[in-house]
Amino acid sequence: MAFRVVHYINQFFANVGGEEMAHIAPELREGKVGPGMAFETAWKGEAVIVNTIVCGDSYFAEHEKDAKEQVVAWVKEINPDMFIAGPAFNAGRYGYACANIALEVKTQLGIPVLTGMYEENPGADLKDKILITPTANSAAGMRKAAPTMAKLALKLMKGEVLGASCEEGYMPNGIRVNFFEKERGAKRAVKMLINKINGKAFTTEFPMPNFDRVEPGKAIPDMSKVVLGLATSGGIVSKGNPDHIEASSASHYGEYDIEGWDALTAEGWETAHGGYDPVYANENPNRVMPIDVLRQMEKEGKIGKLHRYFYSTVGNGTAVASSRKFAEEYAQKMLKAGVQACIMTST
Amino acid sequence: MVKEIERVGIPVVHMCTITPISLTVGANRIIPTIAIPYPLGNPALTPEDEYALRYKLVDAAIKAFSVDIDKQTVFEF
């Protein structure tokens, strides 16, 4: 017997209407509607869409609780093998609805769920919680998306073990799957390099995070009046690490008062960093946070004065998002204190 | 972190050993330092020489603030 699927789509894909019909409440229809056809074609009789739920995108956004209750109640009654929503491509409210209704069905009823959308669709924020197939940014991508989703759906219904996201066609969800590549690493790397040199397309196996850029700050011709701030990712902290900065994957930063310190001493300071040999920094913490020479420069008038506090965290496996948050916060503290320039040291 | 500080209008000099990482994350004024566990020192030197080395490095950083740049710059000295 064929697997039974319930499919969720919006007013547009159900051919009810566009924006003017986005207010419609969920309705339950028999069989497939619109894009469901493409799934059934790909399933070749192994699975069928028993019901389609059509819901207006605005209705879902404005009555999320009611919409979820109604949809879950229907799906529970129909008792299908699987729930599929979308694909939503780059339609923001539709993508949000697809991801959230799929998550609700999965949580409440425990059946497999799948949706599809463009990677920048806000609904894709839930990619760690439900399976989402990446699609093109417009409905023109249906021809490519439907077979991928259909195949993945069938695997889920059969209870087969899923391979890696790149093989199966879902957005990386943070779960690592081991698999054997057909070619060894060296060969793949050389191929990639040759493609790169020849200006041809290649796919990295280790995507780097995207770092944005900030315009260089204006030059300061005269440093002799400047309040200088200090920060480090080298983990220099008061002896005993009173703020409990973690040795790796730091969850916070510390603020340390250097009033009255002419140099950092081994008795008063240490490093909390777990990613480098701490012997040298513990022996002489100025090797990471150069308070000794900066105090001399203060006396010589090379700089105006040092800001009373320095900011420190451990940059060892610490998430980019965390680092950003730390610095956003202490940059404001520096601003309030009148800091005009800042030296950051890293190990 | 350098970017978040620079974003609020405080120029930053990044003193670090692995300058390619600094370039990747987007620091604008970069001073290359000695080694990962002791960026601003060298335990092989006498305390006096080590202090002089540190002074020279930090002095280079202070000077880097006064240089007008329009793109990421690694200051060699």
PDB file of C-alpha atoms in Angstrom, chain A residues 208-223 228 231-233 275-278 280-281 283-284 286-294 296-297 300 302-303 313 323-328 330-332 334-335 339-347, chain B residues 1-18 21-29 33 35-45 47 50-72:
ATOM      1  CA  MET A 208      34.384  29.743   5.858  1.00  0.00           C
ATOM      2  CA  PRO A 209      32.085  31.997   7.826  1.00  0.00           C
ATOM      3  CA  ASN A 210      31.265  35.260   6.101  1.00  0.00           C
ATOM      4  CA  PHE A 211      33.090  38.155   7.694  1.00  0.00           C
ATOM      5  CA  ASP A 212      31.874  41.627   6.964  1.00  0.00           C
ATOM      6  CA  ARG A 213      34.157  44.633   6.707  1.00  0.00           C
ATOM      7  CA  VAL A 214      34.386  47.889   8.592  1.00  0.00           C
ATOM      8  CA  GLU A 215      35.947  51.049   7.173  1.00  0.00           C
ATOM      9  CA  PRO A 216      39.349  51.783   8.728  1.00  0.00           C
ATOM     10  CA  GLY A 217      39.069  54.339  11.518  1.00  0.00           C
ATOM     11  CA  LYS A 218      40.514  57.813  10.891  1.00  0.00           C
ATOM     12  CA  ALA A 219      44.197  58.343  11.611  1.00  0.00           C
ATOM     13  CA  ILE A 220      45.044  60.039  14.915  1.00  0.00           C
ATOM     14  CA  PRO A 221      47.959  62.394  14.209  1.00  0.00           C
ATOM     15  CA  ASP A 222      48.663  63.168  17.855  1.00  0.00           C
ATOM     16  CA  MET A 223      48.463  60.271  20.283  1.00  0.00           C
ATOM     17  CA  LEU A 228      43.872  54.415  24.953  1.00  0.00           C
ATOM     18  CA  ALA A 231      41.364  44.466  24.805  1.00  0.00           C
ATOM     19  CA  THR A 232      42.646  40.954  24.250  1.00  0.00           C
ATOM     20  CA  SER A 233      41.525  37.542  23.075  1.00  0.00           C
ATOM     21  CA  GLY A 275      44.569  27.039  23.426  1.00  0.00           C
ATOM     22  CA  TYR A 276      48.244  27.903  23.873  1.00  0.00           C
ATOM     23  CA  ASP A 277      51.027  27.000  26.295  1.00  0.00           C
ATOM     24  CA  PRO A 278      50.241  29.313  29.243  1.00  0.00           C
ATOM     25  CA  TYR A 280      55.055  32.323  29.195  1.00  0.00           C
ATOM     26  CA  ALA A 281      51.949  34.435  29.761  1.00  0.00           C
ATOM     27  CA  GLU A 283      55.330  34.033  33.978  1.00  0.00           C
ATOM     28  CA  ASN A 284      54.983  37.556  32.571  1.00  0.00           C
ATOM     29  CA  ASN A 286      52.806  41.746  29.886  1.00  0.00           C
ATOM     30  CA  ARG A 287      53.824  39.404  27.065  1.00  0.00           C
ATOM     31  CA  VAL A 288      50.126  39.357  26.118  1.00  0.00           C
ATOM     32  CA  MET A 289      48.811  42.566  27.694  1.00  0.00           C
ATOM     33  CA  PRO A 290      51.722  45.045  27.590  1.00  0.00           C
ATOM     34  CA  ILE A 291      50.804  47.247  30.544  1.00  0.00           C
ATOM     35  CA  ASP A 292      54.470  47.745  31.565  1.00  0.00           C
ATOM     36  CA  VAL A 293      55.580  49.524  28.391  1.00  0.00           C
ATOM     37  CA  LEU A 294      52.269  51.391  28.050  1.00  0.00           C
ATOM     38  CA  GLN A 296      56.128  54.067  30.488  1.00  0.00           C
ATOM     39  CA  MET A 297      54.667  55.604  27.320  1.00  0.00           C
ATOM     40  CA  GLU A 300      56.759  59.830  28.430  1.00  0.00           C
ATOM     41  CA  LYS A 302      53.559  59.217  23.920  1.00  0.00           C
ATOM     42  CA  ILE A 303      49.950  58.492  24.810  1.00  0.00           C
ATOM     43  CA  THR A 313      38.153  36.980  26.775  1.00  0.00           C
ATOM     44  CA  SER A 323      32.854  37.552  20.171  1.00  0.00           C
ATOM     45  CA  ARG A 324      30.775  40.074  18.292  1.00  0.00           C
ATOM     46  CA  LYS A 325      28.382  40.364  21.227  1.00  0.00           C
ATOM     47  CA  PHE A 326      31.219  40.813  23.770  1.00  0.00           C
ATOM     48  CA  ALA A 327      32.895  43.564  21.780  1.00  0.00           C
ATOM     49  CA  GLU A 328      29.616  45.309  20.961  1.00  0.00           C
ATOM     50  CA  TYR A 330      32.537  46.687  25.782  1.00  0.00           C
ATOM     51  CA  ALA A 331      32.947  49.062  22.824  1.00  0.00           C
ATOM     52  CA  GLN A 332      30.004  50.988  24.301  1.00  0.00           C
ATOM     53  CA  MET A 334      34.889  52.381  26.038  1.00  0.00           C
ATOM     54  CA  LEU A 335      32.887  55.043  24.198  1.00  0.00           C
ATOM     55  CA  VAL A 339      38.368  56.014  24.817  1.00  0.00           C
ATOM     56  CA  GLN A 340      39.662  57.305  21.452  1.00  0.00           C
ATOM     57  CA  ALA A 341      41.884  54.452  20.280  1.00  0.00           C
ATOM     58  CA  CYS A 342      42.204  50.794  21.152  1.00  0.00           C
ATOM     59  CA  ILE A 343      44.897  48.147  20.988  1.00  0.00           C
ATOM     60  CA  MET A 344      43.700  44.568  20.694  1.00  0.00           C
ATOM     61  CA  THR A 345      46.186  41.785  21.307  1.00  0.00           C
ATOM     62  CA  SER A 346      45.676  38.213  20.173  1.00  0.00           C
ATOM     63  CA  THR A 347      47.640  35.053  20.834  1.00  0.00           C
TER      64      THR A 347
ATOM     65  CA  MET B   1      35.935  42.006  18.133  1.00  0.00           C
ATOM     66  CA  VAL B   2      38.200  44.562  16.380  1.00  0.00           C
ATOM     67  CA  LYS B   3      35.409  45.372  13.970  1.00  0.00           C
ATOM     68  CA  GLU B   4      32.805  45.959  16.658  1.00  0.00           C
ATOM     69  CA  ILE B   5      35.151  48.437  18.345  1.00  0.00           C
ATOM     70  CA  GLU B   6      36.057  50.162  15.091  1.00  0.00           C
ATOM     71  CA  ARG B   7      32.364  50.270  14.128  1.00  0.00           C
ATOM     72  CA  VAL B   8      31.580  52.633  17.007  1.00  0.00           C
ATOM     73  CA  GLY B   9      34.297  55.003  15.810  1.00  0.00           C
ATOM     74  CA  ILE B  10      37.294  53.907  17.887  1.00  0.00           C
ATOM     75  CA  PRO B  11      40.258  53.053  15.632  1.00  0.00           C
ATOM     76  CA  VAL B  12      41.898  49.737  16.519  1.00  0.00           C
ATOM     77  CA  VAL B  13      45.384  48.362  16.064  1.00  0.00           C
ATOM     78  CA  HIS B  14      45.409  44.587  16.158  1.00  0.00           C
ATOM     79  CA  MET B  15      48.639  43.087  17.492  1.00  0.00           C
ATOM     80  CA  CYS B  16      48.777  39.433  16.619  1.00  0.00           C
ATOM     81  CA  THR B  17      51.043  36.697  15.363  1.00  0.00           C
ATOM     82  CA  ILE B  18      48.804  34.999  12.808  1.00  0.00           C
ATOM     83  CA  ILE B  21      43.526  35.345  10.499  1.00  0.00           C
ATOM     84  CA  SER B  22      43.500  39.009  11.393  1.00  0.00           C
ATOM     85  CA  LEU B  23      43.066  39.881   7.702  1.00  0.00           C
ATOM     86  CA  THR B  24      40.286  37.323   7.357  1.00  0.00           C
ATOM     87  CA  VAL B  25      38.273  38.623  10.299  1.00  0.00           C
ATOM     88  CA  GLY B  26      38.692  42.185   9.053  1.00  0.00           C
ATOM     89  CA  ALA B  27      41.170  44.089  11.237  1.00  0.00           C
ATOM     90  CA  ASN B  28      42.359  47.227   9.444  1.00  0.00           C
ATOM     91  CA  ARG B  29      45.624  48.157  11.207  1.00  0.00           C
ATOM     92  CA  THR B  33      53.977  40.017  16.695  1.00  0.00           C
ATOM     93  CA  ALA B  35      54.779  34.101  18.685  1.00  0.00           C
ATOM     94  CA  ILE B  36      51.386  32.712  19.684  1.00  0.00           C
ATOM     95  CA  PRO B  37      52.113  32.092  23.401  1.00  0.00           C
ATOM     96  CA  TYR B  38      54.100  35.354  23.757  1.00  0.00           C
ATOM     97  CA  PRO B  39      53.012  37.869  21.112  1.00  0.00           C
ATOM     98  CA  LEU B  40      54.704  40.754  22.932  1.00  0.00           C
ATOM     99  CA  GLY B  41      57.777  39.113  24.357  1.00  0.00           C
ATOM    100  CA  ASN B  42      60.450  36.528  23.902  1.00  0.00           C
ATOM    101  CA  PRO B  43      61.465  34.386  26.874  1.00  0.00           C
ATOM    102  CA  ALA B  44      64.794  33.593  25.190  1.00  0.00           C
ATOM    103  CA  LEU B  45      65.958  37.186  25.666  1.00  0.00           C
ATOM    104  CA  PRO B  47      64.486  40.735  30.701  1.00  0.00           C
ATOM    105  CA  GLU B  50      62.627  41.534  26.068  1.00  0.00           C
ATOM    106  CA  TYR B  51      61.257  44.767  27.512  1.00  0.00           C
ATOM    107  CA  ALA B  52      62.950  46.730  24.712  1.00  0.00           C
ATOM    108  CA  LEU B  53      61.400  44.404  22.132  1.00  0.00           C
ATOM    109  CA  ARG B  54      57.950  44.879  23.653  1.00  0.00           C
ATOM    110  CA  TYR B  55      58.435  48.638  23.748  1.00  0.00           C
ATOM    111  CA  LYS B  56      59.381  48.636  20.084  1.00  0.00           C
ATOM    112  CA  LEU B  57      56.297  46.590  19.113  1.00  0.00           C
ATOM    113  CA  VAL B  58      53.854  48.714  21.095  1.00  0.00           C
ATOM    114  CA  ASP B  59      55.531  51.873  19.808  1.00  0.00           C
ATOM    115  CA  ALA B  60      54.889  50.604  16.269  1.00  0.00           C
ATOM    116  CA  ALA B  61      51.235  50.126  17.207  1.00  0.00           C
ATOM    117  CA  ILE B  62      50.987  53.681  18.573  1.00  0.00           C
ATOM    118  CA  LYS B  63      52.568  54.981  15.342  1.00  0.00           C
ATOM    119  CA  ALA B  64      50.139  52.889  13.252  1.00  0.00           C
ATOM    120  CA  PHE B  65      47.234  54.926  14.670  1.00  0.00           C
ATOM    121  CA  SER B  66      48.698  58.040  13.046  1.00  0.00           C
ATOM    122  CA  VAL B  67      48.867  56.522   9.571  1.00  0.00           C
ATOM    123  CA  ASP B  68      45.983  57.191   7.210  1.00  0.00           C
ATOM    124  CA  ILE B  69      44.924  54.002   5.462  1.00  0.00           C
ATOM    125  CA  ASP B  70      42.135  53.206   3.047  1.00  0.00           C
ATOM    126  CA  LYS B  71      42.435  49.439   3.182  1.00  0.00           C
ATOM    127  CA  GLN B  72      43.593  46.664   5.509  1.00  0.00           C
TER     128      GLN B  72
END
